[in-house]
Amino acid sequence: MSDQKPVITSQKSGVTQIWSKTIIPTTREAPTDAEVPSHILLHRAGYIRPVGAGIYDYLPLAWRSLQKVAQIVREEMDAAGASEMLMPALEPFELFKETKRDETYGDNLFRVKDRKGRMNALAPTHEEVITDLMKGVLTSYKQMPLNLYQIQTKFRDEARPRAGLLRCREFIMKDAYSFHTTVDGPGGLGETYDKMFAAYSNIFRRCGLSFTAVEAESGPIGGSASHEFMVNCESGEDTVLKCEKSGYAANVEKCEIGLRPLPSKGYFAGDPSGPLEEVHTPDCPGIEDVCKFMKVKPQHMLKSVLFKVESSPADLAKFGEEYILAVVRGDHDVNEGKVRDLAEVSGLKLADPAGAIAKGFAIGFVSPRAAVGKKGVLLLVDRDAAISFDDVAGKSKFWVTGGDKKDFHVKHFNWQRDLGKDPLASGAQGDAKGGVSGTDEYMHVGDIRNALVGDPSPRAEDSKLIATRGIEVGHIFKLGTKYSDAMGLTFLDDKQAKQSVIMGCYGVGVSRTMAAAVEQNNDKDGILWPAAIAPYHVLITVMKPEDAAHMAAAKGLATSLNAAGIDVLVDDRDERAGVKFKDADLVGLPIRLTIGDKAMEQQSVEFKLRKDTAGKGELVPMGAVVEKCRVTLG
Ligand code: ATP
Ligand code: MG
C-alpha cells in the first residue's frame, strides 16, 4: 500500500552535498516580523530568505524539502490515475471575466498590465485556464472521467501575508481538476472525490504529519462536498471543532450543531420581561458599544443580519424571497452557509446598505420586526434566539434589539408581543429539529450560527464539541457545473445531447505543507524533520575537516549511505564543535553522525538521533552504521 511506502529504498541512490559547497546561512537572529516557529526556524536554519512581503527565496535546503513533498504528492496523484501537466501562471484577464472572478476574487487577484495595455492576472488557481483548455479538447462523454494536475507557483495578493511560508503572496501549490459526466456511480465525481480523499490521506501520512480531514463549507452543490486537510497544530490559524465520540470534525464555517434542547414552553412562547422601552443609543456603531452603553451582556441582545438572495432567476421564482433577515444572539456569529441552506437558496451575500435602506431597513439598528409586513423578506431565527422564556434562569428572557431607526434600540423585546405578527400563529412552535412548519412560511427557526465549544455534537448523543487548531494544507472540492456553466464547457452524451461537464478541484499547498511540518516538528533548538521530507536524511559532522583521513572517511561513508538510498549532508566547515552541533540541531536532519579522533581510532562513528536531545550519542562501528541508519529511517 502506498501509505506504507518506505522512506528509504536502495532502488534510488541518495545524494551527498558538502556544506561548504552550498549555501546554508544559519543565523541566531529571527526575522523581526516572525511570530510562529516555522517562520523563525526556516529563516534561522538557512532555508528561506524574504524578498518582499510574502515573497521568499527557497534556498537549497528548502528546495530539497519542497521537492520531496512534491514527489510524494506526484506519486500519490499518479497512483490515483491523474496526469501531470503545466499551465501558465500568467493569464489573460478575459478568462476571469467569464466566471466573474475578476470581481468575486477581489483584491487577492494580482492584475498585470502588459505593454499593449491588456490586463492579465497572475493565477491564484487555474479553474478558468483548464476549463478553457477543456472546451477545445473535451467533446465526448467517452473521454471522461479525467483528472489533470500540476505543481506550480500561485499568486494571491493576501491582505496580510504572514507566518513565513504559511501565508505568502507567491507560493507553490498542487492543483488538480477532474471532469465527469455524472456525480454518482462509476466514473462519477463522487468516485474521483473519494480517490482524492484517500490520496490526500496518503500524502500527509507519508509526509509524516499528524492531520485531520474536516468537513468544510461545501458551496453550491451541498452535502459533504468539501473537505479540508488540517495539520494538527496549536499555532494553526484555523479552528477545527471535533466530536471525540463519533470522530466528526468540521471547520467553524461548516460545523453543524446537534439538537439543542427545545425551550420548555416552545419557541417564542412566554411573557414579556417588561414594557417595551425605546433607548437612545448615539455613537454606538457595534454590538459591544451598545452593550456597554446599555449595560447589558451580549447574550441578551438579538443581532439581526440582512442578506440579499443571489439566486438564479429560477430560484427566485421558486422561493420568492429577495432578502433574508438572520437573527442570532448577540454573542453568536451568523453562519452564512447555514442561512443559505435553511433558506434553500443557492447563493446570498450581505445586503448592500443603500438597497437595504431603500427597502426600509435601518441598517445597524434592525430588529426582527423589520422583516414583518415587507414583501420578499424571509426571517430566520437561530434556536438560541427564538425563546421568550429562559429555562435556565427560570424567568422571562430579557432581550435588547434594534429600534428600527437610526441611533435607537429597544429593551424588553418579546417575540409574541412585539414582532408585529404572532409567530405562534404561523405554527412556529418548531418541530424536533427546530424547523417551523405551518401555512405562513415567512419565518423559520433553525441552526444558523457558528458552532462553539461545548455545543452538542451533531453525530453522537451526550457528546460535546471540542476545539483544536490546525493549518489547512489541502482542500478537495466538488465544484459541480459552476465553471463549466460559466464558460460553456459541454459534452455530447450518448444520445448526442449537450450537457454541462461536472467538475471537481483538489489543492495541496506544497510550500505550506513544508512549513506546517516544521510547525508541528520542532523544539527549542531547531527543526525535527520527519524523515520523508527532510532535505537530507543524515548529517555527517566532521570534527577535523583539515585532516584528509577524516574527510576521506566521511566521503567514504557518504558514498555507502548513498548506495543504500540515503541522502547525506557533510559538514566540512572549519568551525568550532559547538557551532557545528548547534547548527546541526537547527537544520534538523533526523540523524547526525560525528567523525572525530576517538571515533577514527576505534573505526567507528558517533550516531545520534536529532530527536534524542538528552542522549550523548553511541559509537557504532563503521561497518554497521549504514544498516543502522537504514533501519532507523524506515
Ligand atoms: P486559506 O483559507 O488558508 O486562505 P484557501 O482556502 O484560500 O486558503 P485554497 O484555495 O483551498 O486555499 O488553496 C489550496 C491550498 O493552497 C490550501 O489548502 C493551502 O494549503 C494553500 N494555500 C492557499 N493560500 C495560501 C497562501 N497564501 N500561502 C501558502 N499556501 C496557501
Ligand atoms: Mg481552502
XYZ file of C-alpha atoms and ligand atoms in Angstrom:
666
model
C 0.000 0.000 0.000
C 1.309 3.387 -0.905
C 0.832 4.875 2.564
C 3.294 2.322 3.876
C 5.948 3.149 1.315
C 9.363 3.108 2.954
C 11.154 6.438 3.267
C 14.388 4.842 2.078
C 14.743 2.454 -0.836
C 18.039 1.335 -2.268
C 16.465 1.373 -5.743
C 17.036 5.090 -5.760
C 20.518 6.105 -4.709
C 20.897 9.003 -2.346
C 22.895 12.176 -2.904
C 25.681 13.863 -0.993
C 26.106 17.594 -0.537
C 29.117 19.264 1.059
C 28.147 22.117 3.402
C 30.904 24.475 2.234
C 29.880 23.968 -1.402
C 26.328 25.121 -0.877
C 24.584 27.935 0.929
C 23.077 27.375 4.378
C 23.125 30.792 6.035
C 22.262 29.857 9.620
C 21.786 32.754 11.981
C 20.886 33.479 15.591
C 18.641 36.316 14.519
C 14.943 35.683 13.968
C 13.182 37.960 11.474
C 11.580 40.888 13.286
C 8.103 40.106 11.922
C 8.269 36.379 12.759
C 5.502 35.138 15.048
C 5.439 31.374 14.528
C 8.107 28.665 14.918
C 8.259 27.639 11.244
C 8.943 31.195 10.130
C 11.636 31.698 12.762
C 13.300 28.320 12.267
C 13.221 28.168 8.472
C 14.894 31.572 8.490
C 17.381 30.855 11.267
C 18.315 27.453 9.828
C 19.065 28.985 6.429
C 16.151 27.556 4.431
C 14.431 30.776 3.346
C 15.105 34.465 2.958
C 12.478 37.170 2.425
C 12.479 39.038 -0.874
C 9.405 41.181 -0.216
C 6.183 40.928 1.778
C 5.025 37.319 1.436
C 7.704 36.528 -1.173
C 10.618 34.227 -0.403
C 13.771 32.687 -1.804
C 13.772 28.949 -1.254
C 17.435 28.219 -0.547
C 18.917 24.794 -1.389
C 17.783 23.005 1.780
C 14.218 24.286 1.422
C 14.142 23.417 -2.241
C 15.134 19.828 -1.487
C 12.382 19.514 1.114
C 9.864 21.042 -1.249
C 10.912 18.618 -3.959
C 10.375 15.731 -1.572
C 6.887 16.938 -0.641
C 6.146 17.483 -4.339
C 7.395 13.998 -5.217
C 5.124 12.372 -2.639
C 2.214 14.409 -4.000
C 3.132 13.378 -7.545
C 3.373 9.685 -6.725
C 0.018 9.639 -4.984
C -1.711 11.643 -7.720
C -0.262 9.355 -10.393
C -1.315 6.284 -8.396
C -4.852 7.700 -8.260
C -4.911 7.923 -12.051
C -4.306 11.656 -12.546
C -1.968 13.036 -15.265
C 0.529 15.795 -14.643
C 0.694 18.867 -16.865
C 1.693 22.520 -16.553
C -0.344 25.646 -17.168
C 0.947 29.209 -17.311
C 0.889 31.452 -14.261
C 0.141 34.474 -16.463
C -3.442 34.502 -17.688
C -5.483 36.811 -19.905
C -7.943 38.743 -17.772
C -10.888 37.910 -20.060
C -10.918 34.395 -18.634
C -11.613 35.781 -15.177
C -14.346 37.990 -16.570
C -16.120 34.928 -17.941
C -16.504 33.471 -14.450
C -16.871 36.897 -12.786
C -13.921 36.026 -10.581
C -12.394 39.335 -11.709
C -14.924 40.752 -9.212
C -15.553 37.940 -6.742
C -11.883 37.156 -6.150
C -11.468 40.734 -5.049
C -8.163 42.313 -4.167
C -6.431 38.952 -3.773
C -6.180 38.746 -7.561
C -2.910 40.123 -8.923
C -3.558 42.233 -12.004
C -0.789 42.872 -14.522
C -0.972 45.260 -17.451
C 1.141 44.289 -20.450
C 2.892 46.612 -22.932
C -0.170 46.654 -25.189
C -2.275 47.816 -22.286
C -4.066 44.495 -21.935
C -4.905 43.209 -18.494
C -3.658 39.860 -17.271
C -3.919 38.019 -13.996
C -1.299 36.078 -12.086
C -3.132 32.858 -11.383
C -4.437 32.316 -7.847
C -5.768 28.934 -9.099
C -6.420 27.562 -12.571
C -10.114 26.717 -12.921
C -10.550 29.223 -15.742
C -7.491 28.179 -17.723
C -8.224 24.473 -17.533
C -11.939 24.908 -18.275
C -10.997 26.973 -21.299
C -8.486 24.332 -22.376
C -11.065 21.565 -21.997
C -13.510 23.427 -24.214
C -11.180 22.696 -27.084
C -10.243 19.120 -26.267
C -13.139 17.535 -24.405
C -16.008 16.733 -26.669
C -17.340 13.270 -25.986
C -18.574 11.575 -22.842
C -16.161 8.775 -23.700
C -13.178 10.929 -22.660
C -14.362 11.142 -19.062
C -13.634 10.715 -16.195
C -10.419 12.678 -16.456
C -8.176 14.113 -13.750
C -5.347 16.548 -14.551
C -2.917 18.164 -12.157
C 0.070 20.449 -11.954
C 2.576 21.541 -9.345
C 3.141 25.210 -9.838
C 3.538 28.699 -8.442
C 0.387 30.550 -7.416
C -0.111 34.225 -6.685
C -2.526 35.783 -4.215
C -2.287 39.333 -3.011
C -3.153 38.324 0.560
C -4.302 41.200 2.768
C -1.899 40.107 5.466
C 0.909 37.872 4.293
C 2.283 36.325 7.444
C 3.933 33.420 9.182
C 6.650 32.899 6.584
C 5.688 30.218 4.095
C 2.297 29.606 5.709
C 0.603 32.606 4.132
C 2.518 34.003 1.178
C 1.703 36.090 -1.828
C 3.655 33.698 -4.057
C 3.592 30.007 -3.124
C 3.694 26.505 -4.550
C 0.504 24.538 -4.949
C -0.534 21.250 -6.456
C -3.886 21.746 -8.096
C -5.921 19.060 -9.784
C -9.143 19.303 -11.761
C -11.423 16.411 -12.625
C -14.107 16.158 -15.298
C -17.160 13.914 -15.271
C -20.444 13.188 -16.953
C -22.211 12.287 -13.700
C -21.967 12.954 -9.984
C -22.744 9.421 -8.830
C -21.836 5.947 -9.976
C -18.788 4.585 -11.791
C -16.663 7.353 -13.274
C -18.672 9.989 -11.432
C -17.412 12.971 -9.489
C -18.084 11.156 -6.195
C -15.763 8.308 -7.127
C -12.837 10.597 -8.003
C -13.516 12.716 -4.941
C -13.213 9.624 -2.755
C -9.990 8.661 -4.536
C -8.599 12.138 -3.925
C -9.607 11.905 -0.275
C -7.615 8.672 0.002
C -4.676 10.122 -1.960
C -4.551 13.174 0.303
C -4.635 10.993 3.385
C -1.699 9.036 1.939
C 0.192 12.217 1.069
C 0.043 13.740 4.522
C 0.658 10.415 6.257
C 3.719 9.801 4.080
C 4.963 13.309 4.857
C 4.974 12.190 8.499
C 2.300 14.634 9.601
C -0.469 14.319 12.145
C -3.572 15.657 10.410
C -7.358 15.727 10.498
C -9.674 15.696 7.499
C -12.514 18.051 8.301
C -15.814 18.814 6.642
C -15.667 22.242 5.115
C -18.142 24.693 3.657
C -19.420 22.887 0.616
C -20.614 25.667 -1.632
C -23.222 25.363 -4.294
C -23.867 21.651 -4.626
C -24.399 20.871 -0.960
C -23.793 17.749 1.061
C -20.370 16.846 2.321
C -18.901 18.184 -0.851
C -15.750 19.671 0.541
C -13.033 18.568 2.928
C -10.031 20.390 4.255
C -6.943 18.579 5.450
C -5.613 20.228 8.566
C -2.219 19.653 10.116
C -2.941 19.452 13.845
C -1.063 22.271 15.442
C -1.757 24.707 18.259
C -0.286 27.640 16.360
C -2.639 26.981 13.399
C -4.901 29.734 12.094
C -7.969 27.551 11.668
C -10.269 26.287 14.378
C -11.456 22.721 13.999
C -14.428 21.514 16.006
C -14.493 17.829 16.815
C -16.699 15.245 18.461
C -14.402 12.700 20.035
C -17.135 10.099 20.370
C -18.068 9.915 16.683
C -14.879 11.217 15.059
C -16.832 14.026 13.373
C -14.639 17.045 12.599
C -15.522 20.232 10.761
C -14.244 23.736 10.410
C -16.193 26.541 12.041
C -17.741 27.646 8.759
C -19.326 24.245 8.311
C -19.747 22.658 11.731
C -23.279 21.513 12.470
C -24.682 21.661 15.962
C -26.559 18.741 17.485
C -30.055 19.168 18.784
C -30.254 21.917 21.322
C -32.962 21.279 23.925
C -36.294 22.761 22.929
C -37.409 25.512 25.300
C -39.948 24.037 27.746
C -42.640 26.456 26.565
C -41.665 26.022 22.914
C -40.055 28.577 20.641
C -41.165 32.198 21.046
C -43.737 31.471 23.763
C -43.582 33.315 27.084
C -44.479 36.577 28.762
C -42.506 39.807 28.243
C -39.817 40.730 30.766
C -41.256 44.241 30.965
C -42.845 47.012 28.921
C -41.118 47.688 25.588
C -38.826 50.650 26.069
C -37.027 52.690 23.437
C -33.483 53.797 24.301
C -31.458 56.476 22.521
C -28.047 54.924 21.740
C -25.972 57.533 19.909
C -22.378 56.801 18.807
C -22.713 53.047 19.265
C -21.582 51.505 15.981
C -21.099 47.939 17.224
C -22.861 45.442 19.466
C -20.137 45.863 22.082
C -20.694 49.615 22.192
C -24.422 49.144 22.623
C -23.875 46.575 25.381
C -21.532 48.902 27.214
C -23.832 51.874 26.812
C -26.951 49.979 27.910
C -25.104 47.858 30.487
C -26.372 44.555 29.083
C -24.496 41.369 28.225
C -24.291 40.384 24.525
C -26.249 37.185 25.245
C -29.248 39.425 25.935
C -29.007 41.092 22.541
C -30.706 39.972 19.346
C -28.373 40.527 16.409
C -30.094 40.868 13.020
C -28.024 40.427 9.856
C -29.550 41.218 6.469
C -28.640 39.171 3.373
C -29.632 39.617 -0.227
C -30.504 36.436 -2.105
C -28.177 35.893 -5.056
C -30.007 33.095 -6.742
C -30.715 32.197 -10.291
C -33.956 33.647 -11.676
C -35.431 30.139 -11.381
C -34.647 30.051 -7.665
C -36.135 33.476 -7.134
C -39.287 32.441 -8.945
C -39.471 29.340 -6.769
C -38.773 30.893 -3.397
C -39.772 34.461 -3.983
C -37.598 35.943 -1.241
C -35.133 38.625 -2.087
C -33.887 39.363 1.409
C -33.184 37.154 4.371
C -33.041 38.611 7.859
C -30.994 36.279 10.067
C -31.338 36.714 13.817
C -28.877 35.270 16.328
C -27.955 36.030 19.902
C -25.567 38.954 20.304
C -22.724 36.748 21.486
C -23.096 34.389 18.497
C -21.989 34.688 14.874
C -24.305 34.187 11.927
C -23.163 31.339 9.693
C -23.748 32.276 6.072
C -23.698 28.691 4.764
C -26.309 27.614 7.270
C -28.502 30.605 6.401
C -28.204 29.665 2.740
C -29.112 26.034 3.416
C -32.049 26.766 5.737
C -33.443 29.275 3.253
C -32.863 26.760 0.451
C -31.328 29.314 -1.881
C -28.195 28.761 -3.920
C -26.402 31.951 -3.007
C -26.517 35.063 -0.870
C -24.390 37.991 0.137
C -24.572 40.667 2.797
C -27.150 43.228 1.701
C -25.648 46.454 0.440
C -26.680 49.266 2.782
C -28.146 51.558 0.106
C -30.539 48.913 -1.244
C -31.473 47.788 2.245
C -32.253 51.297 3.420
C -34.411 51.816 0.335
C -36.307 48.673 1.317
C -36.934 50.175 4.763
C -34.218 48.517 6.851
C -32.487 50.856 9.295
C -29.100 49.201 8.770
C -27.202 48.980 12.058
C -30.444 49.185 14.066
C -32.515 46.417 12.504
C -34.756 44.273 14.700
C -36.688 41.112 13.745
C -39.760 43.372 13.388
C -38.251 44.847 10.233
C -38.940 41.610 8.359
C -42.642 41.669 9.053
C -45.011 43.210 6.542
C -42.386 43.530 3.817
C -42.823 41.532 0.651
C -39.955 39.227 -0.246
C -38.314 39.035 3.161
C -37.697 35.755 4.949
C -36.994 35.805 8.670
C -34.644 33.119 10.001
C -34.136 32.844 13.740
C -31.463 30.809 15.449
C -32.694 28.379 18.099
C -30.934 30.245 20.894
C -32.548 33.490 19.827
C -36.075 32.116 19.364
C -37.017 31.991 23.010
C -39.111 34.125 25.303
C -38.806 32.069 28.460
C -35.332 31.290 29.788
C -35.448 27.802 31.307
C -32.042 28.085 32.951
C -32.831 31.397 34.665
C -36.451 30.333 35.258
C -37.862 33.655 34.067
C -38.851 35.652 31.018
C -35.987 36.280 28.640
C -34.754 39.851 28.621
C -33.939 40.930 25.070
C -32.454 44.117 23.684
C -32.704 44.608 19.942
C -32.528 47.339 17.319
C -35.063 50.157 17.374
C -35.537 50.093 13.576
C -34.475 53.712 13.383
C -31.054 55.308 13.489
C -29.439 55.506 16.925
C -32.221 53.672 18.756
C -32.535 50.297 20.445
C -35.395 48.752 22.397
C -35.373 46.684 25.560
C -37.795 44.051 26.890
C -38.429 42.860 23.326
C -40.820 39.915 23.367
C -41.346 37.738 20.300
C -45.085 37.236 20.736
C -45.936 40.756 21.774
C -43.561 42.835 19.670
C -42.827 41.087 16.394
C -45.881 42.588 14.752
C -47.266 39.182 13.931
C -47.638 36.366 16.451
C -45.038 33.770 15.483
C -47.065 31.057 17.185
C -49.956 31.716 14.822
C -47.804 30.532 11.951
C -47.222 27.179 13.600
C -43.795 28.378 14.644
C -43.577 26.069 17.638
C -40.934 24.193 15.744
C -40.506 20.504 15.168
C -37.829 18.399 16.838
C -35.227 19.817 14.504
C -36.331 23.333 15.217
C -37.766 23.832 11.778
C -41.040 25.646 11.574
C -43.919 24.143 9.750
C -47.217 25.827 9.198
C -49.010 27.621 6.498
C -47.407 31.011 6.899
C -43.812 30.462 5.882
C -42.429 33.916 6.423
C -40.175 32.658 9.209
C -38.132 29.641 10.185
C -36.280 28.560 13.295
C -33.103 26.562 12.864
C -29.353 26.278 13.257
C -27.886 29.394 11.651
C -24.987 30.246 13.907
C -21.344 29.186 14.090
C -20.817 26.226 16.374
C -18.999 26.768 19.650
C -17.007 24.611 22.005
C -19.443 22.840 24.323
C -22.282 22.697 21.777
C -23.915 19.274 21.436
C -22.299 17.025 18.826
C -24.351 16.563 15.654
C -23.233 12.927 15.381
C -23.341 11.405 18.864
C -25.572 11.699 21.875
C -24.131 13.004 25.136
C -21.049 14.303 23.390
C -19.966 17.909 23.183
C -17.865 19.636 20.567
C -14.271 20.379 21.454
C -11.949 22.741 19.608
C -8.472 22.163 18.240
C -6.364 24.256 15.948
C -4.905 23.400 12.598
C -3.190 24.579 9.435
C -5.080 23.960 6.194
C -2.693 22.103 3.888
C -5.166 20.604 1.442
C -8.668 21.203 0.184
C -10.815 18.976 -2.010
C -13.965 20.323 -3.522
C -16.929 19.204 -5.597
C -17.386 22.098 -7.977
C -20.315 20.717 -9.928
C -21.021 22.768 -13.052
C -20.079 26.182 -11.655
C -17.173 26.744 -14.054
C -18.448 24.700 -16.975
C -21.751 26.629 -16.944
C -19.983 29.983 -16.704
C -17.568 29.184 -19.526
C -19.687 26.882 -21.675
C -17.831 23.597 -21.211
C -20.201 20.949 -22.517
C -20.069 17.434 -23.912
C -22.338 15.316 -26.045
C -23.865 12.446 -24.125
C -24.665 9.036 -25.614
C -27.865 10.466 -27.064
C -25.947 13.324 -28.699
C -27.489 15.785 -26.231
C -25.391 18.680 -24.937
C -24.678 18.661 -21.197
C -22.512 20.631 -18.825
C -19.356 18.895 -17.667
C -19.264 18.165 -13.917
C -16.030 19.177 -12.218
C -14.057 18.724 -9.014
C -10.916 20.504 -7.852
C -8.246 19.444 -5.410
C -5.442 21.570 -3.946
C -2.377 20.897 -1.813
C -0.305 23.774 -0.506
C 3.125 22.279 -1.196
C 5.143 25.089 0.369
C 2.641 25.450 3.197
C 2.887 21.697 3.881
C 6.640 22.008 4.293
C 6.221 24.889 6.740
C 3.413 23.075 8.575
C 5.760 20.109 9.041
C 8.208 22.425 10.797
C 5.387 23.967 12.796
C 4.471 20.513 14.074
C 8.008 19.186 14.500
C 10.421 21.439 16.347
C 11.955 22.057 19.736
C 13.838 24.912 21.355
C 16.991 24.067 19.391
C 15.544 23.809 15.917
C 13.687 21.714 13.384
C 12.978 17.977 13.755
C 12.205 16.855 10.212
C 10.003 13.862 9.509
C 12.472 11.640 7.587
C 10.400 11.516 4.387
C 10.637 15.245 3.725
C 13.959 16.132 5.375
C 16.290 17.771 2.840
C 18.890 15.132 3.712
C 18.486 12.149 5.995
C 21.907 12.209 7.594
C 24.331 14.935 8.595
C 27.953 13.838 8.872
C 29.740 16.290 11.119
C 33.481 16.169 10.524
C 35.290 17.496 13.579
C 38.666 17.916 11.867
C 37.953 18.630 8.205
C 41.575 19.719 7.788
C 42.619 16.089 8.348
C 42.494 14.356 4.977
C 41.902 10.948 6.583
C 38.846 12.260 8.402
C 37.387 13.800 5.248
C 38.122 10.624 3.305
C 36.290 8.584 5.950
C 33.312 10.962 5.769
C 33.147 10.803 1.994
C 33.500 7.025 2.002
C 30.701 6.727 4.499
C 28.539 9.125 2.490
C 29.033 7.009 -0.620
C 27.941 3.862 1.215
C 24.920 5.658 2.642
C 24.006 6.946 -0.821
C 24.131 3.437 -2.205
C 21.517 2.491 0.384
C 19.280 5.332 -0.815
C 20.206 7.747 1.970
C 20.786 11.472 1.322
C 23.760 12.971 3.135
C 24.979 16.432 4.043
C 28.627 16.628 5.129
C 29.532 19.483 7.453
C 33.148 20.167 6.446
C 33.271 23.711 7.789
C 36.243 24.928 9.738
C 34.128 25.850 12.759
C 34.155 25.092 16.475
C 32.394 21.890 17.537
C 29.814 23.912 19.470
C 28.858 25.907 16.389
C 28.553 22.794 14.269
C 26.388 20.951 16.783
C 24.142 23.965 17.270
C 23.688 24.250 13.519
C 23.045 20.512 13.272
C 20.161 20.847 15.724
C 18.864 23.967 13.986
C 18.872 22.411 10.495
C 17.153 19.363 11.966
C 18.192 16.360 9.860
C 16.959 13.123 11.503
C 20.407 11.525 12.090
C 23.763 13.070 12.987
C 26.947 11.049 12.519
C 30.065 12.592 14.028
C 33.559 11.741 12.851
C 36.217 12.747 15.374
C 39.555 11.500 16.755
C 38.038 8.984 19.136
C 35.727 7.547 16.538
C 38.536 7.321 13.978
C 40.760 5.431 16.432
C 38.030 2.865 17.008
C 36.949 2.699 13.354
C 33.504 3.890 14.323
C 31.270 6.974 14.257
C 29.115 8.642 16.863
C 25.467 8.051 15.970
C 22.844 10.420 17.349
C 19.189 10.980 16.575
C 18.102 14.601 16.326
C 15.087 13.844 18.469
C 17.164 12.372 21.329
C 18.168 15.674 22.792
C 19.383 14.305 26.099
C 21.484 11.390 24.842
C 25.182 11.783 24.020
C 25.090 9.501 21.032
C 26.533 5.997 20.696
C 29.626 4.731 18.974
C 28.692 2.497 16.066
C 31.289 0.506 14.107
C 31.857 1.948 10.648
C 30.741 -1.327 9.051
C 27.369 -1.298 10.829
C 26.402 2.320 10.522
C 24.724 2.210 7.098
C 22.409 -0.581 8.192
C 21.620 1.235 11.436
C 20.698 4.400 9.531
C 18.580 2.428 7.074
C 16.625 0.691 9.805
C 16.180 3.924 11.765
C 14.857 5.859 8.773
C 12.427 3.080 7.842
P -6.779 29.922 3.234
O -8.167 29.675 3.757
O -5.700 29.451 4.159
O -6.568 31.323 2.738
P -7.723 28.868 0.803
O -8.844 28.055 1.321
O -7.984 30.171 0.184
O -6.620 29.028 1.962
P -7.368 27.085 -1.417
O -7.881 27.970 -2.481
O -8.207 25.989 -0.898
O -6.856 27.998 -0.196
O -5.938 26.576 -1.893
C -5.463 25.243 -1.771
C -4.310 25.153 -0.815
O -3.278 26.110 -1.109
C -4.691 25.472 0.617
O -5.256 24.345 1.239
C -3.358 25.869 1.219
O -2.652 24.720 1.627
C -2.621 26.513 0.074
N -2.636 27.993 0.188
C -3.679 28.814 -0.015
N -3.338 30.095 0.168
C -2.016 30.094 0.502
C -1.068 31.126 0.794
N -1.408 32.403 0.776
N 0.204 30.763 1.083
C 0.569 29.465 1.090
N -0.283 28.455 0.809
C -1.559 28.751 0.512
Mg -9.254 26.168 1.120
